[in-house]
Short mmCIF file of C-alpha atoms in Angstrom, two decimals:
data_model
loop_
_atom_site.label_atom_id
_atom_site.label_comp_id
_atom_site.label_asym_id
_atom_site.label_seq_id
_atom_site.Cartn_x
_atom_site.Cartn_y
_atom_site.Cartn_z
CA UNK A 1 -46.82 -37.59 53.42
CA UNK A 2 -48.68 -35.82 56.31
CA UNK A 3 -48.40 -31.34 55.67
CA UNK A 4 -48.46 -30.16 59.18
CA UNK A 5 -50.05 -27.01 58.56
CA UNK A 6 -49.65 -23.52 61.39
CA UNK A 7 -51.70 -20.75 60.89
CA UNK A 8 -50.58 -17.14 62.14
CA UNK A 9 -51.77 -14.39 64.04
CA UNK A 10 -56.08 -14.18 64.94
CA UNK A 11 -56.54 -16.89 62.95
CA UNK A 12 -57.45 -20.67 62.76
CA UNK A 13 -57.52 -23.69 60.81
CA UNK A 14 -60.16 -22.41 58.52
CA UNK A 15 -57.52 -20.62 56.89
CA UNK A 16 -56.00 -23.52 55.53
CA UNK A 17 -59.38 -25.32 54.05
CA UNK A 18 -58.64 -24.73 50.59
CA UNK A 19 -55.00 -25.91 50.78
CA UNK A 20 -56.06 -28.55 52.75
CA UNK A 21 -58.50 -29.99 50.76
CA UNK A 22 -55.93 -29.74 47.57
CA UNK A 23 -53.45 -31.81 49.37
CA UNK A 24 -55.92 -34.34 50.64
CA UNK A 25 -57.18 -34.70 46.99
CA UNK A 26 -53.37 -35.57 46.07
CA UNK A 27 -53.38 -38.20 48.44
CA UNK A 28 -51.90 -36.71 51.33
CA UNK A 29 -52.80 -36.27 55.11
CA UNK A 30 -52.78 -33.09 56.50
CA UNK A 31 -53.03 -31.78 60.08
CA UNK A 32 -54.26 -28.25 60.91
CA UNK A 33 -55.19 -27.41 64.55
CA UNK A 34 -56.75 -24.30 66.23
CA UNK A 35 -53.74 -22.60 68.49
CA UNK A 36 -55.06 -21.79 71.40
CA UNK A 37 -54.91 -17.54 70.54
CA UNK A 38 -58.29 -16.55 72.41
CA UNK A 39 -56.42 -17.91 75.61
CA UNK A 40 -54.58 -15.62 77.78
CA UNK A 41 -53.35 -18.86 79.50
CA UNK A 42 -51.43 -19.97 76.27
CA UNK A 43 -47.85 -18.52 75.10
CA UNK A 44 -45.61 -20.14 72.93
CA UNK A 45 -44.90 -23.39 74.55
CA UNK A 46 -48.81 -24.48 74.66
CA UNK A 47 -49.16 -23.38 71.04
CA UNK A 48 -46.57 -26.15 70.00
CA UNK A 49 -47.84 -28.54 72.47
CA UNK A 50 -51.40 -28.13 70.87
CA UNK A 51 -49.74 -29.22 67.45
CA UNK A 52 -47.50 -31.95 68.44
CA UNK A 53 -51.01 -33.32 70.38
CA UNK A 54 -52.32 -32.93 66.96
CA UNK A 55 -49.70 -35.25 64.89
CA UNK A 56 -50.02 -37.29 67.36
CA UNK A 57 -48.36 -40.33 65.99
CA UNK A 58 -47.85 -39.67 62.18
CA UNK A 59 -44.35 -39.80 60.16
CA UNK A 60 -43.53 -38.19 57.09
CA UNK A 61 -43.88 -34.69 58.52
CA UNK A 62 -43.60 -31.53 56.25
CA UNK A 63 -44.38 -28.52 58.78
CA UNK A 64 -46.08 -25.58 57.04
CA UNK A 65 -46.38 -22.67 58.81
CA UNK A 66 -47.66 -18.76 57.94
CA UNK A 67 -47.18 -15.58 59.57
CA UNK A 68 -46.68 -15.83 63.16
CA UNK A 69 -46.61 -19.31 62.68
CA UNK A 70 -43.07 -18.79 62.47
CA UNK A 71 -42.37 -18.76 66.09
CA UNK A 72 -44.40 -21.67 66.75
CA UNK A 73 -43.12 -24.09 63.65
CA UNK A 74 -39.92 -24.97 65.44
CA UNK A 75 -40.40 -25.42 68.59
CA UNK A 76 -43.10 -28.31 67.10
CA UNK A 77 -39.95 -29.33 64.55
CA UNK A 78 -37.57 -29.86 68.16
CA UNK A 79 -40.61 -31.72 69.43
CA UNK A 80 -41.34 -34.06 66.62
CA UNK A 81 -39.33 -35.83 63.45
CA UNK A 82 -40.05 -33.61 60.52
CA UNK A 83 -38.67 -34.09 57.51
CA UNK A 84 -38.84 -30.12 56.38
CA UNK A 85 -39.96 -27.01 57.58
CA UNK A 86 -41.40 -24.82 55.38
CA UNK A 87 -41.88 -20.96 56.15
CA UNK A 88 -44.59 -19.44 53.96
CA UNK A 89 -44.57 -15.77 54.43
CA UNK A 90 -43.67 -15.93 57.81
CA UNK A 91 -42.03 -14.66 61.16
CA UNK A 92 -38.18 -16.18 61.46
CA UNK A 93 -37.31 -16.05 65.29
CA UNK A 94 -33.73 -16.03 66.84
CA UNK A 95 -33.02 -17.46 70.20
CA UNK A 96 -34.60 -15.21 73.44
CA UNK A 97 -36.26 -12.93 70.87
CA UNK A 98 -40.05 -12.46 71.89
CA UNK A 99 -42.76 -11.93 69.44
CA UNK A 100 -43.32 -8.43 70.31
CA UNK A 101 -39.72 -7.08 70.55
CA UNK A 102 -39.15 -9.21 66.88
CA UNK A 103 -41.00 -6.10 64.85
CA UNK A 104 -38.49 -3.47 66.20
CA UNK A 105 -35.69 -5.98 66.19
CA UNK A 106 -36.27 -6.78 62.38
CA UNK A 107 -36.71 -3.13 60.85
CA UNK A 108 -40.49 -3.85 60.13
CA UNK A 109 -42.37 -1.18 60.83
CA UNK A 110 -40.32 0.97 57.89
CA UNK A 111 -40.47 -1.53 55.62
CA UNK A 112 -44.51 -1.66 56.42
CA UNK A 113 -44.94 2.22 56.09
CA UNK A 114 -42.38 1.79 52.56
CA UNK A 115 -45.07 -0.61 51.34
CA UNK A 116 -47.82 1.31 52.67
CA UNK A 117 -46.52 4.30 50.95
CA UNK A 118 -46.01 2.05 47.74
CA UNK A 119 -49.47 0.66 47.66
CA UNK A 120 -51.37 3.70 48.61
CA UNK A 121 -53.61 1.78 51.55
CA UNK A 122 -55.24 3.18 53.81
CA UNK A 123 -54.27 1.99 57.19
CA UNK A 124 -57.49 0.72 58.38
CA UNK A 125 -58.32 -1.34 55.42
CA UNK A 126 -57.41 -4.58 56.43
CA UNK A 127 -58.46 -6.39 52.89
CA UNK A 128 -56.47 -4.12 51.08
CA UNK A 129 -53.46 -5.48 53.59
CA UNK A 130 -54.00 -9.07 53.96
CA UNK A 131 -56.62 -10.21 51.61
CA UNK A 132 -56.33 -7.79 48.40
CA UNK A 133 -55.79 -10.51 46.25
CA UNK A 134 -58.53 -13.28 47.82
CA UNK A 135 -61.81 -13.01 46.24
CA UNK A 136 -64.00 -10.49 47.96
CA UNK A 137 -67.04 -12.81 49.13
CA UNK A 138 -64.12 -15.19 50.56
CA UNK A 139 -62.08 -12.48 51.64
CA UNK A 140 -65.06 -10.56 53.47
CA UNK A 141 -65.67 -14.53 55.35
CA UNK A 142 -62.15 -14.54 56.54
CA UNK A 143 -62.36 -11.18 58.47
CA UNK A 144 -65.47 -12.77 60.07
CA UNK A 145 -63.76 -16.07 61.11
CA UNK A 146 -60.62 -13.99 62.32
CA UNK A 147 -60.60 -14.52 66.01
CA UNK A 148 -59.26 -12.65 69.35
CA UNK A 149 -55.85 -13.22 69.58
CA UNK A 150 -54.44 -12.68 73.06
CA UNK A 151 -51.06 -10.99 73.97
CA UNK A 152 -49.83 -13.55 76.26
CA UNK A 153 -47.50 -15.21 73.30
CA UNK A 154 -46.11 -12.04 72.15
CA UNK A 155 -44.58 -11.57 75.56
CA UNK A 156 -42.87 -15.26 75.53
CA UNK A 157 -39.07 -15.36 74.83
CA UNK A 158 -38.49 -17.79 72.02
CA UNK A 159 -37.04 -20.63 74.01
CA UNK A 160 -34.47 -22.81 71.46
CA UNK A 161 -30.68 -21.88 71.65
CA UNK A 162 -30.65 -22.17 67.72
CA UNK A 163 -32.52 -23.69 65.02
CA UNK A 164 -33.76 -27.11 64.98
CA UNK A 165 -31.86 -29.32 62.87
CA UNK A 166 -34.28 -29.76 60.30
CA UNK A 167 -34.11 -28.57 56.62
CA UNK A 168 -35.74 -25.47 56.17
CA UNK A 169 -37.03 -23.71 52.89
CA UNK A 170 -38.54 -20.25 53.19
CA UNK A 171 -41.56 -19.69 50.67
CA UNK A 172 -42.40 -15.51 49.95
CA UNK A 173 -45.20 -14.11 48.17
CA UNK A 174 -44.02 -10.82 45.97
CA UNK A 175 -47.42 -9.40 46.60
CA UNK A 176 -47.41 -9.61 50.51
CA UNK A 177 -48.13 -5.81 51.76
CA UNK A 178 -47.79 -6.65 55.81
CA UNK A 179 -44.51 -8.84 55.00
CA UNK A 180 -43.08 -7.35 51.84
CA UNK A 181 -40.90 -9.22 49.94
CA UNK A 182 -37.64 -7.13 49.79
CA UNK A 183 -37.80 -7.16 53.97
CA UNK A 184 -38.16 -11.07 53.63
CA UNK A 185 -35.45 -11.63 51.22
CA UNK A 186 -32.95 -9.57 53.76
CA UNK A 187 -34.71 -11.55 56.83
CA UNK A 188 -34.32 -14.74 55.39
CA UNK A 189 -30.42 -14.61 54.27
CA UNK A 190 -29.18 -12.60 57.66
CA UNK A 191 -31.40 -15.14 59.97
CA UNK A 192 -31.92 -18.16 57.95
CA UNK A 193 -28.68 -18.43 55.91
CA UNK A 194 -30.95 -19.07 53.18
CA UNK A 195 -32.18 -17.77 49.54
CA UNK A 196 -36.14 -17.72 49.49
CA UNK A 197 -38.29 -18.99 47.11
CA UNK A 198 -40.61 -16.74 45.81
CA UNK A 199 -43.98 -16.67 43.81
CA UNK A 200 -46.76 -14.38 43.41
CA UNK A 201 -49.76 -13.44 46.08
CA UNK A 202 -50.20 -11.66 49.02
CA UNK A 203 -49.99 -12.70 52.69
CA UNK A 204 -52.80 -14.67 52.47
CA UNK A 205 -51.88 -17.01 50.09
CA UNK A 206 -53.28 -20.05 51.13
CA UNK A 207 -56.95 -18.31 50.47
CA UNK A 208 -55.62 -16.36 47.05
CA UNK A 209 -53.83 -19.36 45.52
CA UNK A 210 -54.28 -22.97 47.29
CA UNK A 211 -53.69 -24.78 43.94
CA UNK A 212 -50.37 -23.14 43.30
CA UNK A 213 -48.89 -23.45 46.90
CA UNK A 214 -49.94 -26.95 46.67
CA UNK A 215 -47.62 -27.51 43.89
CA UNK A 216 -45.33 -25.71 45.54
CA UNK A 217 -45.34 -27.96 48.46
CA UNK A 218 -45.41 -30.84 46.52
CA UNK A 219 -42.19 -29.41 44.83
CA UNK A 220 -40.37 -29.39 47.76
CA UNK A 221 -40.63 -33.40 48.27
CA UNK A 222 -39.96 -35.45 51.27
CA UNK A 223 -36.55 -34.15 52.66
CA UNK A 224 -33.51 -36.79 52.18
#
């Protein structure tokens, strides 16, 4: 099986290394690209272009994809023959919605200043958001390796008329202060149709817990 994996937001393929290297020890291949999100050139269509160039010609696709990911998952999934898309923590489009209008659209912001309010952070720590759980010396290495992340994408409408036609399992961490869980659960039934799976961590799970989303993953199977 080849894990196609998307990373969100000011970020880069470093973020998946630990996950990464648990898959590859299991056997399979994994994928995981820099988007293009220093580049005021890019939006959302040269994002999934930069991942389909990446699977190039592999089968036995599982898409992963985190955070703002979300927007960019599909599009690859319309592109290429996944077998299942799976949505860890992350951003759920709906047809002509762009990036920027989907926090206002989705009721974000109060559920942010809810958790905010629940956790007590102060809103310019952004370990205590993103990385409270990670271990500090790796957490402090991510905010280094965090990289500009241009607007350009956020201002692209997202282009399918509907959802690919590819089976789709949504994957929440209970601990995850910038997308809590309650506003995920509600996202994922009114736009997804679908019941999330849940397990502990943050946002950054990937860094917090590689072994355990790896089984996760592995869970999930090839789809039939």
């Amino acid at each position: 099986m080849t894990y196609v994996l998307i990373h969100g937001a000011a970020s880069g393929s470093w973020y998946w290394h630990l996950l990464a290297a648990e898959l590859r020890a299991r056997g399979h291949d994994v994928v995981a690209p820099d988007l293009p999100c220093d580049d005021d050139e890019a939006g959302l269509a040269e994002y999934a272009a930069t991942v389909v160039d990446a699977i190039g010609g592999r089968t036995g696709l599982t898409v992963v994809a985190q955070s703002f990911g979300g927007f960019t998952a599909p599009l690859v999934c319309d592109r290429v023959p996944a077998g299942l898309l799976v949505l860890v923590n992350a951003m759920i489009p709906v047809p002509g919605e762009t990036p920027g209008d989907w926090w206002g659209n989705t009721g974000w912001e109060q559920a942010r200043r809810e958790q905010d309010e629940l956790d007590g952070r102060a809103p310019d720590d952004d370990i205590a958001l993103f990385l409270h759980d990670v271990p500090r010396e790796l957490a402090e290495e991510a905010l280094k390796r965090s990289r500009p992340q241009s607007a350009t994408p956020f201002t692209t409408p997202w282009p399918l008329p509907s959802w690919p036609q590819v089976p789709t399992r949504f994957l929440l961490c209970r601990d995850d202060r910038f997308l809590p869980a309650a506003f995920l659960r509600r996202l994922a039934g009114e736009r997804l149709g679908i019941t999330p799976d849940e397990m502990d961590g943050g946002h950054t799970v990937a860094l917090s817990r590689p072994r355990e989303l790896a089984d996760r993953l592995e869970a999930y199977g090839p789809a039939s």
